[in-house]
Coordinates of C-alpha atoms in Angstrom, one line a residue:
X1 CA -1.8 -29.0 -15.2
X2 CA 0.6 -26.9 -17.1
X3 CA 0.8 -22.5 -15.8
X4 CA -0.6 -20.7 -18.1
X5 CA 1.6 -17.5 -19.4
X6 CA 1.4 -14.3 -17.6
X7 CA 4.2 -11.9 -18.6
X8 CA 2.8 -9.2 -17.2
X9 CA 4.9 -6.8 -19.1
X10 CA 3.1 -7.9 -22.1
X11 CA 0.4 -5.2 -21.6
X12 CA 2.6 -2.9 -20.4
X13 CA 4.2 0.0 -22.2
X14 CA 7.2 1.4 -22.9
X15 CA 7.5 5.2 -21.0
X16 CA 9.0 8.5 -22.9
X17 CA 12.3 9.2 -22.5
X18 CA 12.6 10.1 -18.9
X19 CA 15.1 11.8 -16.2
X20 CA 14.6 10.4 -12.4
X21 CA 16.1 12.1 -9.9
X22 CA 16.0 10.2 -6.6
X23 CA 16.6 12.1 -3.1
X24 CA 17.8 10.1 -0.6
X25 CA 20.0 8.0 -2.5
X26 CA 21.6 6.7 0.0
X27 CA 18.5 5.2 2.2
X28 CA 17.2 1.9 2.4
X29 CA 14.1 2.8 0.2
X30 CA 16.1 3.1 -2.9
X31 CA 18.7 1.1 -1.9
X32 CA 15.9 -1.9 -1.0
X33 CA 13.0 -1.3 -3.5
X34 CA 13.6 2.0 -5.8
X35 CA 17.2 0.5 -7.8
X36 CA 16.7 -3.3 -7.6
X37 CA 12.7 -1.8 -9.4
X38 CA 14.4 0.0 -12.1
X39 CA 16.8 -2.6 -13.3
X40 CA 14.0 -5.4 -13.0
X41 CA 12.1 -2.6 -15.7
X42 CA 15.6 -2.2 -17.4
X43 CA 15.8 -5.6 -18.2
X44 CA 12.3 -6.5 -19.0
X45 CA 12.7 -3.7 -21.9
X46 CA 10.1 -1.3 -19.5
X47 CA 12.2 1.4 -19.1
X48 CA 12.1 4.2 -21.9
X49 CA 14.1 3.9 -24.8
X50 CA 17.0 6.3 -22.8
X51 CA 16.7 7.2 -19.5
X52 CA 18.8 9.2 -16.8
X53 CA 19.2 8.1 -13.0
X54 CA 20.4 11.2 -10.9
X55 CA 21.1 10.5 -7.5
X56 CA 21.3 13.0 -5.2
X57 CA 21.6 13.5 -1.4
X58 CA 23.9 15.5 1.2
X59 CA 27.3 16.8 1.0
X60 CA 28.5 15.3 3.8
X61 CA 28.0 11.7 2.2
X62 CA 30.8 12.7 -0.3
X63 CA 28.9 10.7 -3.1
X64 CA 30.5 11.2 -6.9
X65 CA 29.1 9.2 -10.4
X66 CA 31.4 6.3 -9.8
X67 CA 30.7 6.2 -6.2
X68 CA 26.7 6.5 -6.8
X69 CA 27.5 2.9 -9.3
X70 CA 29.7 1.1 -6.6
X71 CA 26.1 1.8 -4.8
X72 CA 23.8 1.0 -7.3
X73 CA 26.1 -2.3 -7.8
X74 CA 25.7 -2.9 -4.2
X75 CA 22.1 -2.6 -3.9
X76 CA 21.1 -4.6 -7.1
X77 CA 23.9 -7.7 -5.8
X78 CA 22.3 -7.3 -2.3
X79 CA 18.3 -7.1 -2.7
X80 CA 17.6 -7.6 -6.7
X81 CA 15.5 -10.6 -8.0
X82 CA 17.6 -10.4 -11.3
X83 CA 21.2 -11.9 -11.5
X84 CA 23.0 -8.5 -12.3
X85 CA 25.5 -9.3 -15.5
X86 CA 28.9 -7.6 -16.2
X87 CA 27.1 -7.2 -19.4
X88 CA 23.3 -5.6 -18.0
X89 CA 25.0 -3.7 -15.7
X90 CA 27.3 -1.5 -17.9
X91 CA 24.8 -0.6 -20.2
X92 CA 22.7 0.2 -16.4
X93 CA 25.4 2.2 -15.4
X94 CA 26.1 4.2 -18.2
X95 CA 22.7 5.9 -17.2
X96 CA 23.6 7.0 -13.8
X97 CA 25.1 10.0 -12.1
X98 CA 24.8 11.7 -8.8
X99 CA 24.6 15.2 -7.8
X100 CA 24.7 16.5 -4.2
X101 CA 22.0 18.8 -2.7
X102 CA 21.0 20.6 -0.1
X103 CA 17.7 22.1 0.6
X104 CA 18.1 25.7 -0.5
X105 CA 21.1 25.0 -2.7
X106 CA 20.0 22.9 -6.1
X107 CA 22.5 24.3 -8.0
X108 CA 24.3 20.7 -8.6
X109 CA 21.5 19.3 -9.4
X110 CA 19.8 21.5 -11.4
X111 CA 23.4 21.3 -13.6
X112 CA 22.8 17.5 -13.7
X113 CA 19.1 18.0 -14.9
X114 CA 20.8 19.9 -17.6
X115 CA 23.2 17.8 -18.6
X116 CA 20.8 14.7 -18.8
X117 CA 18.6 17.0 -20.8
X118 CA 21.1 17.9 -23.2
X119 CA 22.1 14.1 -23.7
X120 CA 18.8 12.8 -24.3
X121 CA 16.9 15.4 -25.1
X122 CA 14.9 18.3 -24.3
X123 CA 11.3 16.3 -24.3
X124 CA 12.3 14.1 -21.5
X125 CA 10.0 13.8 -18.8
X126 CA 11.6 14.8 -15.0
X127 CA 10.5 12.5 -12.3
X128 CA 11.8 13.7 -8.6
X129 CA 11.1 10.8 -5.9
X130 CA 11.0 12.3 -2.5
X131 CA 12.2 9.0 -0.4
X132 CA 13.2 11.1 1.7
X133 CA 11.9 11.3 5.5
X134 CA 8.5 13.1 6.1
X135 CA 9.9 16.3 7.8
X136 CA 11.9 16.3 4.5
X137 CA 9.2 16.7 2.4
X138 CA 8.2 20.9 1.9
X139 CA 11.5 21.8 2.3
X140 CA 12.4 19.8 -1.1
X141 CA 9.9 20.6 -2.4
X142 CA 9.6 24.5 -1.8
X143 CA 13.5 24.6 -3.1
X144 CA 12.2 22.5 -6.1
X145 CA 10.4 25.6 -6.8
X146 CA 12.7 28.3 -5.9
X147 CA 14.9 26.5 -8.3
X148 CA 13.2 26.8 -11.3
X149 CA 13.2 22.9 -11.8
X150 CA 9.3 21.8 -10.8
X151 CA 7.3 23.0 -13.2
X152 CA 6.2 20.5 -16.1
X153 CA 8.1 18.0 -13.8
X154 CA 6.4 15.0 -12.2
X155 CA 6.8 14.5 -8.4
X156 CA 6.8 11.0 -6.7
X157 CA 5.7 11.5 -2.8
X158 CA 6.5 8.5 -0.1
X159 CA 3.5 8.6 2.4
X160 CA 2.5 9.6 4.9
X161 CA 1.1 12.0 3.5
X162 CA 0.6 14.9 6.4
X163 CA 0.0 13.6 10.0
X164 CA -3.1 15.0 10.6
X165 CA -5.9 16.9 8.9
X166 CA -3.5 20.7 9.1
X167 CA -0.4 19.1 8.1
X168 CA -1.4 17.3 5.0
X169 CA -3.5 20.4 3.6
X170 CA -0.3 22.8 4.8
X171 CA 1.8 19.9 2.5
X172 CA -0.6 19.7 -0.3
X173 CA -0.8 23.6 -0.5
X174 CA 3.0 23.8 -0.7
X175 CA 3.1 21.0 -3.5
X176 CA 0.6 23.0 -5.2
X177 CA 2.5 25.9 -5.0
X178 CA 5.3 24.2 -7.3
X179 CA 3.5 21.1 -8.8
X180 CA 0.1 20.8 -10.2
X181 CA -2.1 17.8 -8.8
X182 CA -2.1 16.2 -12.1
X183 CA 1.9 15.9 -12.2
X184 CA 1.5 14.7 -8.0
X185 CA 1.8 10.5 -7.5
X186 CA 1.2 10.4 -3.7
X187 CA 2.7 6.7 -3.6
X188 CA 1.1 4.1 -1.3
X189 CA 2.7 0.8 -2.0
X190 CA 0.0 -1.4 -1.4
X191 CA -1.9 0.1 -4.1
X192 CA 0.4 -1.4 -6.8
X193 CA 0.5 -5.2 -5.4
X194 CA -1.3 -7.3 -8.2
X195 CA -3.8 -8.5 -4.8
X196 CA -5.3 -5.0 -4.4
X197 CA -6.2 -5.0 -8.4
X198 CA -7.2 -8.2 -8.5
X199 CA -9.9 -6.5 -6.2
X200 CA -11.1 -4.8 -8.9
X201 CA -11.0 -7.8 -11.2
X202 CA -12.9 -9.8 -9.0
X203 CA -15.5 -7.7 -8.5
X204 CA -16.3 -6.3 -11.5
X205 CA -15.3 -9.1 -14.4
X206 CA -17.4 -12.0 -12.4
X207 CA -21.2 -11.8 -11.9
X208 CA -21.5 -14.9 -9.2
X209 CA -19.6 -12.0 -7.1
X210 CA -20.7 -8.1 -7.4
X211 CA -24.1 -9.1 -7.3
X212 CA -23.8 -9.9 -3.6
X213 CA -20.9 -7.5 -2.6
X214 CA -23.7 -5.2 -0.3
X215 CA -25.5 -5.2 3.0
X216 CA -27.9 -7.4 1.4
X217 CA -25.8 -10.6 1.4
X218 CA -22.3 -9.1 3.9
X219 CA -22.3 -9.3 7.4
X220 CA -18.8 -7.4 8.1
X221 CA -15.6 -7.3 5.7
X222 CA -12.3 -7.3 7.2
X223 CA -9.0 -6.3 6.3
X224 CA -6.0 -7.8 8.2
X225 CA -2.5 -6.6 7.7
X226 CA -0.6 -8.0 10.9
X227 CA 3.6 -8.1 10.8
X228 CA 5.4 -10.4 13.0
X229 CA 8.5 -7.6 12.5
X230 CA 9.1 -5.3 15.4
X231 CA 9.6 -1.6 14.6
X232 CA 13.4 -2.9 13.6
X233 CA 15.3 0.0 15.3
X234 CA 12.8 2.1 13.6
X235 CA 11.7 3.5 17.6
X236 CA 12.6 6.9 16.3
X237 CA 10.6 7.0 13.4
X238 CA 7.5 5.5 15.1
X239 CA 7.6 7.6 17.7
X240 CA 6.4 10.5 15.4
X241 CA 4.1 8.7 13.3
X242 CA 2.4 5.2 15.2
X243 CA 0.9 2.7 13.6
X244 CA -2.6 4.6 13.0
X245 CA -1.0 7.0 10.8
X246 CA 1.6 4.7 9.4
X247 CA -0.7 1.7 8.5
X248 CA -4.8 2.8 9.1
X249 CA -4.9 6.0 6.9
X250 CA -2.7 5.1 4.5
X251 CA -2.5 1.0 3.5
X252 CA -5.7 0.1 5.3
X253 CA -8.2 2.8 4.3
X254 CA -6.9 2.7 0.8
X255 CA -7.8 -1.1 0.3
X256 CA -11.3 -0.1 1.7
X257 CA -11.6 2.1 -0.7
X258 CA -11.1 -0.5 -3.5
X259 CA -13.7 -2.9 -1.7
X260 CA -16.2 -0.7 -0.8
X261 CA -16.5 1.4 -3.9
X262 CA -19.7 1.3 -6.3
X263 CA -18.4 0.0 -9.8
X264 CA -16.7 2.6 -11.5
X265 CA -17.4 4.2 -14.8
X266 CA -14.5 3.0 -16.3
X267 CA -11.6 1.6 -14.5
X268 CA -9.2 5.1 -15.1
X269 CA -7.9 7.2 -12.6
X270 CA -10.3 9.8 -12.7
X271 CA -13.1 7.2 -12.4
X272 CA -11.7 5.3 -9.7
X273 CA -10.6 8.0 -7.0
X274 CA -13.8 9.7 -7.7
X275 CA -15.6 6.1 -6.7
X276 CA -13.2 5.8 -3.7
X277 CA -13.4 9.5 -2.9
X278 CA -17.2 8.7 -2.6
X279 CA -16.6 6.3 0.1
X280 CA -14.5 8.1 2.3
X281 CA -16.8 10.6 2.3
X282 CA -19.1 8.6 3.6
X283 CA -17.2 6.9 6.1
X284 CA -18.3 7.9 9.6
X285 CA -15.5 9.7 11.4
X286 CA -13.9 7.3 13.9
X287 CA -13.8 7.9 17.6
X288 CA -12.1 5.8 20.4
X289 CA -15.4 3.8 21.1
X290 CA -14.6 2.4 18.0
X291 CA -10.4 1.8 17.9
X292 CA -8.6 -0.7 20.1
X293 CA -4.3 0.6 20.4
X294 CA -2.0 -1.8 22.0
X295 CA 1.5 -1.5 22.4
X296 CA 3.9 -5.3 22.2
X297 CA 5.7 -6.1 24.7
X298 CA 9.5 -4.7 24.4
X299 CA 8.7 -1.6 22.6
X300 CA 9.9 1.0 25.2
X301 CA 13.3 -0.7 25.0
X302 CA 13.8 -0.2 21.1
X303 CA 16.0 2.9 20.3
X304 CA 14.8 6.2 19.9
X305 CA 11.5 5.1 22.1
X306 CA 10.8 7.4 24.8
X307 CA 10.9 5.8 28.3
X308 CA 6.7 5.9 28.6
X309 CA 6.1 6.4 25.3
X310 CA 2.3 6.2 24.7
X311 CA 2.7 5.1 20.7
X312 CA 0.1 2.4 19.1
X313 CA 2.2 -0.1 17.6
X314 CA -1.8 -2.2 16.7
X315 CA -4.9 -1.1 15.7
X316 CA -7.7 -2.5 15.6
X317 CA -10.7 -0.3 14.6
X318 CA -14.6 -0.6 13.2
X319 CA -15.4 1.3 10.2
X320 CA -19.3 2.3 8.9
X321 CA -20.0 3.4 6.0
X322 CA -22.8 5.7 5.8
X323 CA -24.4 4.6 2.2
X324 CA -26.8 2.8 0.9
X325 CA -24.6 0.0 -0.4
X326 CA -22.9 -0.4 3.6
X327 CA -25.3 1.0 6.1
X328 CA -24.7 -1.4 9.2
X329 CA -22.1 -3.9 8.2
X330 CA -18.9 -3.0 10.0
X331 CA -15.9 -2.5 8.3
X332 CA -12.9 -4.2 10.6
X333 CA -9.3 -2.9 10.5
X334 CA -6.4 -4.6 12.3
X335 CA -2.8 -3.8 11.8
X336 CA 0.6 -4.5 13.8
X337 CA 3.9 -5.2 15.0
X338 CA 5.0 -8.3 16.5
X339 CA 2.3 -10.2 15.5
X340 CA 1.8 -14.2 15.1
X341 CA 2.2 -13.5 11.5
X342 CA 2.4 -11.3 8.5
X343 CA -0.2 -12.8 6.3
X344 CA -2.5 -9.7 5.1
X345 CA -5.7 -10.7 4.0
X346 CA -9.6 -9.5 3.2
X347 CA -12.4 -11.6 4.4
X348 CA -16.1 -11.0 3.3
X349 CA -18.4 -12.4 5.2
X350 CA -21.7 -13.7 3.7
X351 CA -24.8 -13.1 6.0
X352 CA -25.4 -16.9 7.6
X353 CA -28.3 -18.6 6.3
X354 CA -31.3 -20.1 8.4
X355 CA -29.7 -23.7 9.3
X356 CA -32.4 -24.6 11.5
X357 CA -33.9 -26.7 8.7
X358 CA -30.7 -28.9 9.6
X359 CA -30.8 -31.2 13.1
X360 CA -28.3 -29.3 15.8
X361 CA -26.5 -32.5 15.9
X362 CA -25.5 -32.5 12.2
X363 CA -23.8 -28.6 12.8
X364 CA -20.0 -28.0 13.1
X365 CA -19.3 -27.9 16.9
X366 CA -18.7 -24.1 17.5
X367 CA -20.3 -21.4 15.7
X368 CA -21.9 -22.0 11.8
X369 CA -18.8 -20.6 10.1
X370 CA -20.5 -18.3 8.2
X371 CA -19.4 -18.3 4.6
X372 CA -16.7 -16.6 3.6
X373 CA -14.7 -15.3 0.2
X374 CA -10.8 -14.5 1.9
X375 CA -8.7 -13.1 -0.5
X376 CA -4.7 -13.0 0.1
X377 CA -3.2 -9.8 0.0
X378 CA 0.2 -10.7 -0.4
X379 CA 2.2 -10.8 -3.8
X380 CA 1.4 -14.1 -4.8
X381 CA -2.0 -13.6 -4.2
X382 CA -4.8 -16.5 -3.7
X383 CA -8.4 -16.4 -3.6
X384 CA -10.5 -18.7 -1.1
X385 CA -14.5 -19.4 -1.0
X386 CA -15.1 -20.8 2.5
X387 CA -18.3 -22.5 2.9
X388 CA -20.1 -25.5 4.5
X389 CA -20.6 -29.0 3.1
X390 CA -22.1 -32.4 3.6
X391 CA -19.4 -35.2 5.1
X392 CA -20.0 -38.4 3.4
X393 CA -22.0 -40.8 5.2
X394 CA -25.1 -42.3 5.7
X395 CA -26.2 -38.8 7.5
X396 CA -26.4 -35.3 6.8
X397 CA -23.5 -33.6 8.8
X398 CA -22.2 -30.6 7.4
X399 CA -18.5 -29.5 7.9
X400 CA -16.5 -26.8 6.4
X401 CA -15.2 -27.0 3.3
X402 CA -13.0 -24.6 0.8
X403 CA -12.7 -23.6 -2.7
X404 CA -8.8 -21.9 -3.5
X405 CA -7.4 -20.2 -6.5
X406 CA -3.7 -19.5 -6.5
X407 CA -1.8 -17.5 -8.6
X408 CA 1.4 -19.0 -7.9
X409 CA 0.0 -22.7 -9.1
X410 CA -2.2 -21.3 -12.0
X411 CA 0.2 -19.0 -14.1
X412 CA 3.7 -18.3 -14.4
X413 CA 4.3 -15.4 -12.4
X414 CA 8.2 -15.1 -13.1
X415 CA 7.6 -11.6 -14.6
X416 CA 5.3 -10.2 -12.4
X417 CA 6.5 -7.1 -11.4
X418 CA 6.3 -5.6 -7.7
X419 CA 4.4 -2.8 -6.3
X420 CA 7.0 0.4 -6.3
X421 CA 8.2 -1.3 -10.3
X422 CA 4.5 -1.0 -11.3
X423 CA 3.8 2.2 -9.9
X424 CA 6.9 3.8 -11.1
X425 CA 6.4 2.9 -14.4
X426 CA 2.9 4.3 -14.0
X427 CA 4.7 7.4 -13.2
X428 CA 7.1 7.5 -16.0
X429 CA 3.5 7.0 -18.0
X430 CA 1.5 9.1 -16.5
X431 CA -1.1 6.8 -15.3
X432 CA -2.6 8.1 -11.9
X433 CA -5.1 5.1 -11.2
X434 CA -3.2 4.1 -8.5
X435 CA -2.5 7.0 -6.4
X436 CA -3.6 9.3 -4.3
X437 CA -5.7 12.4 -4.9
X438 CA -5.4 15.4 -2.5
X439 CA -9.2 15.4 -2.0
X440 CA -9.1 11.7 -0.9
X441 CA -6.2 12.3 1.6
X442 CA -7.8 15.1 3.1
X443 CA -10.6 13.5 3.7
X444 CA -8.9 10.5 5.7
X445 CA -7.5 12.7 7.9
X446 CA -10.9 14.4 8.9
X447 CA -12.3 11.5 9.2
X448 CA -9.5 10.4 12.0
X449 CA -9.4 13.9 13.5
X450 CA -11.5 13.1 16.2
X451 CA -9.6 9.6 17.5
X452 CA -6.0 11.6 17.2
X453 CA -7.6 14.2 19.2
X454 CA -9.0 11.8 22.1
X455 CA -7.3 8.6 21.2
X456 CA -8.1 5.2 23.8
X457 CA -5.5 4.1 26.3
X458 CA -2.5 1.7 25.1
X459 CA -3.0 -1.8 25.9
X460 CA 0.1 -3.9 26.5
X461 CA 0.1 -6.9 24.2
X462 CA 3.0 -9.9 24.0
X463 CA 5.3 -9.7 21.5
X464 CA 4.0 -12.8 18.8
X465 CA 0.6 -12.9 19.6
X466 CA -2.6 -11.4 17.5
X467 CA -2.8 -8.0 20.0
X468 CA -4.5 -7.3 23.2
X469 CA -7.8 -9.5 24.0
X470 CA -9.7 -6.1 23.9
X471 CA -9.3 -6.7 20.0
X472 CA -11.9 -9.7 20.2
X473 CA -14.1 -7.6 21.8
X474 CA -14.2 -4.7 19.5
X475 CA -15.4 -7.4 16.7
X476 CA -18.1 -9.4 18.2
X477 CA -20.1 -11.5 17.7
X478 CA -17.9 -11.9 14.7
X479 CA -14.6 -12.7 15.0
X480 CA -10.4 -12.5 13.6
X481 CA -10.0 -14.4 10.7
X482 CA -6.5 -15.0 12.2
X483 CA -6.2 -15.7 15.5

């Protein structure tokens, strides 16, 4: 069978002219994601008709124009999906400068702004991307402010956002104090892989589907996002943050949202965080009756670990939502490092059926399998209706059967972009269906205030496994979809 098309830049469209200016040039964010993005949108003609890429970080990295390209080259050779052309890449370059900064001195910068304003014009839109580190984040952007350079600007901000209910409305007043909310994109990657829309999709273009997407016809719903990576010399970093913060209130909560939401108005940003503001707000806050932590095997010897460190590196949790749509099926979270594998998926399951009609004997050994619709999170995505069948014979035995949709086998996919390219050009748009509202944040973290205050004990789990055996527990009589 022949792939159908799917450019997906087909139904994009092309931004205003636009000035980025990205702090911390010199990390792995931009150097991974953030430059290989914007060439990928350079050369697929999504980019605005000119465009200006400042760099900008520290002094002490003694970073110039031609130095900032030699990096750009680098980073594009080293993680782009596009072959990058002698050609490609001059015109690319020709759009890129660098200008060093440090927090209380923009001056450089601010001179660069200028300069990229007085090239292309005075109408183009200013985009600062903060991928910076979190204790980074007010002091940016409070000398944004001082320096004159925030206001009508747009402001790209890496999560997390805050690390508990204090810090994040402490961060969102000083944004507010330079940005307004509608210029704010409080990025979450996960929000702009083509999976988590095709949530939305799913749901709401197909009526074999919404119809039954309640607590009339769903037992539980879960959402697994393991990674077999360790915390990769990260120790540091995790230390401070943990994988509740770092995964649960951000990735996990957020794909929630998009599941558990009643159908939207319209599918805008306004419509949509006001359906998944609605569900957080009645999510019941989360205590350590209902959170499993464990901690793999090797993590107190990572760098920058402390000796006894107590950190989560998994989560496993149970979620209820307090409405009429979800009263009593739990919700069921997992997330971590080390894990048997990194396949992130979303599994619905249907409320079993009365199967005593059928002779035990002509049952799957085991439990009934109860039906299931799993859909793959990961970029290809795939869709799978699990269910039970009859196995040809002179007998009726049932045995489970499935029903997949791929992606990857059904269109061409070769212009599909990735998250951080889609949600940047949303940015450079300024389409804010995909990101995060201060409201919505704030509310995550109040919800989790009372586990962070009294959080369960650490379980030790073996590096490559699916978490401590607690984790089973937590979700019975149901059980992991992988395990």
């Amino acid at each position: 069978m022949a792939k159908k098309s799917s450019d997906s830049t087909e139904a994009l469209v092309k931004p205003q002219d636009a000035i980025l200016v990205l702090f911390g040039a010199t990390g792995d964010l931009v150097k991974r994601k953030l430059l290989p993005g914007l060439y990928h949108l350079f050369l697929a003609g999504l980019m605005p008709e000119d465009f200006r890429i400042i760099g900008t970080a520290p002094p002490e990295f003694k970073l110039d124009d031609v130095g900032f390209a030699e990096l750009v080259h680098s980073s594009l050779t080293n993680f782009g999906r596009k072959e990058v052309t002698e050609k490609s890449f001059s015109v690319f370059a020709s759009k890129l400068s660098f200008a060093s900064s440090v927090v209380g001195d923009f001056s450089a910068l601010t001179k660069a702004i200028s300069a990229a304003r007085g090239s292309i014009g005075t109408k183009a839109n200013v985009v600062f991307y903060l991928a910076v580190p979190p204790p980074a984040f007010m002091p940016v952007i409070e000398s944004l402010g001082e320096a004159g350079i925030a206001k009508g600007s747009r402001l790209i901000i890496e999560k997390p956002f805050g690390s508990d209910l204090e810090s994040a409305r402490h961060l969102n007043a000083a944004i507010h104090r330079s940005f307004s909310e509608s210029d704010v994109y409080r990025i979450d990657h996960f929000l702009g892989k083509e999976a988590v829309q095709n949530i939305l999709a799913l749901r709401f273009a197909n009526g074999i589907f919404e119809p039954a997407w309640d607590r009339n016809h769903l037992a539980y719903v879960q959402i697994d996002v393991p990674e077999t990576l360790t915390v990769e010399g990260r120790g540091a970093f995790y230390e401070g943050t943990g994988a509740f913060r770092d995964m649960v209130v951000t990735h996990l909560l957020q794909v929630l949202g998009f599941l558990a939401m009643d159908p939207p108005g319209r599918l805008n940003a306004t419509s949509l965080n006001d359906a998944r503001n609605e569900v957080f707000q009645a999510i019941r806050p989360l205590t350590k009756s209902d959170v499993v932590f464990g901690q793999y095997h090797g993590y107190l010897q990572e760098p920058g670990v402390a000796p006894r460190s107590q950190v989560e590196t998994f989560v496993a949790a149970r979620v209820w939502i307090d409405n009429d749509r979800w009263s009593g099926v739990p919700f069921f979270l997992r997330t971590g490092k080390a894990m048997a594998t990194s396949t992130a998926m979303a599994t619905l399951g249907f409320q079993e059926p009365d199967l005593t009609r059928f002779e035990a004997g002509s049952l799957p050994a085991g439990s009934a399998q109860p039906n299931e619709l799993a859909l793959l999170l990961g970029d290809p995505s795939s869709i799978e209706v699990r269910f039970l069948t009859k196995e040809p014979g002179a007998t009726i035995s049932l045995v489970p059967a499935a029903l997949q949709f791929s992606y990857a086998h059904s269109f061409n996919i070769q212009f599909e972009l990735e998250a951080y390219e889609r949600l940047v050009h949303d940015v450079m748009i300024g389409d804010r269906t995909l990101f995060n509202a201060a409201a919505g944040i704030e509310r995550l973290w109040e919800i989790s205030a009372p586990l962070l205050s009294n959080p369960p004990k650490v379980i030790s789990y073996p590096a490559g496994s699916f978490g401590p055996p607690e984790a089973d527990a937590l979700i019975s009589p149901h059980r992991w979809h992988q395990h």
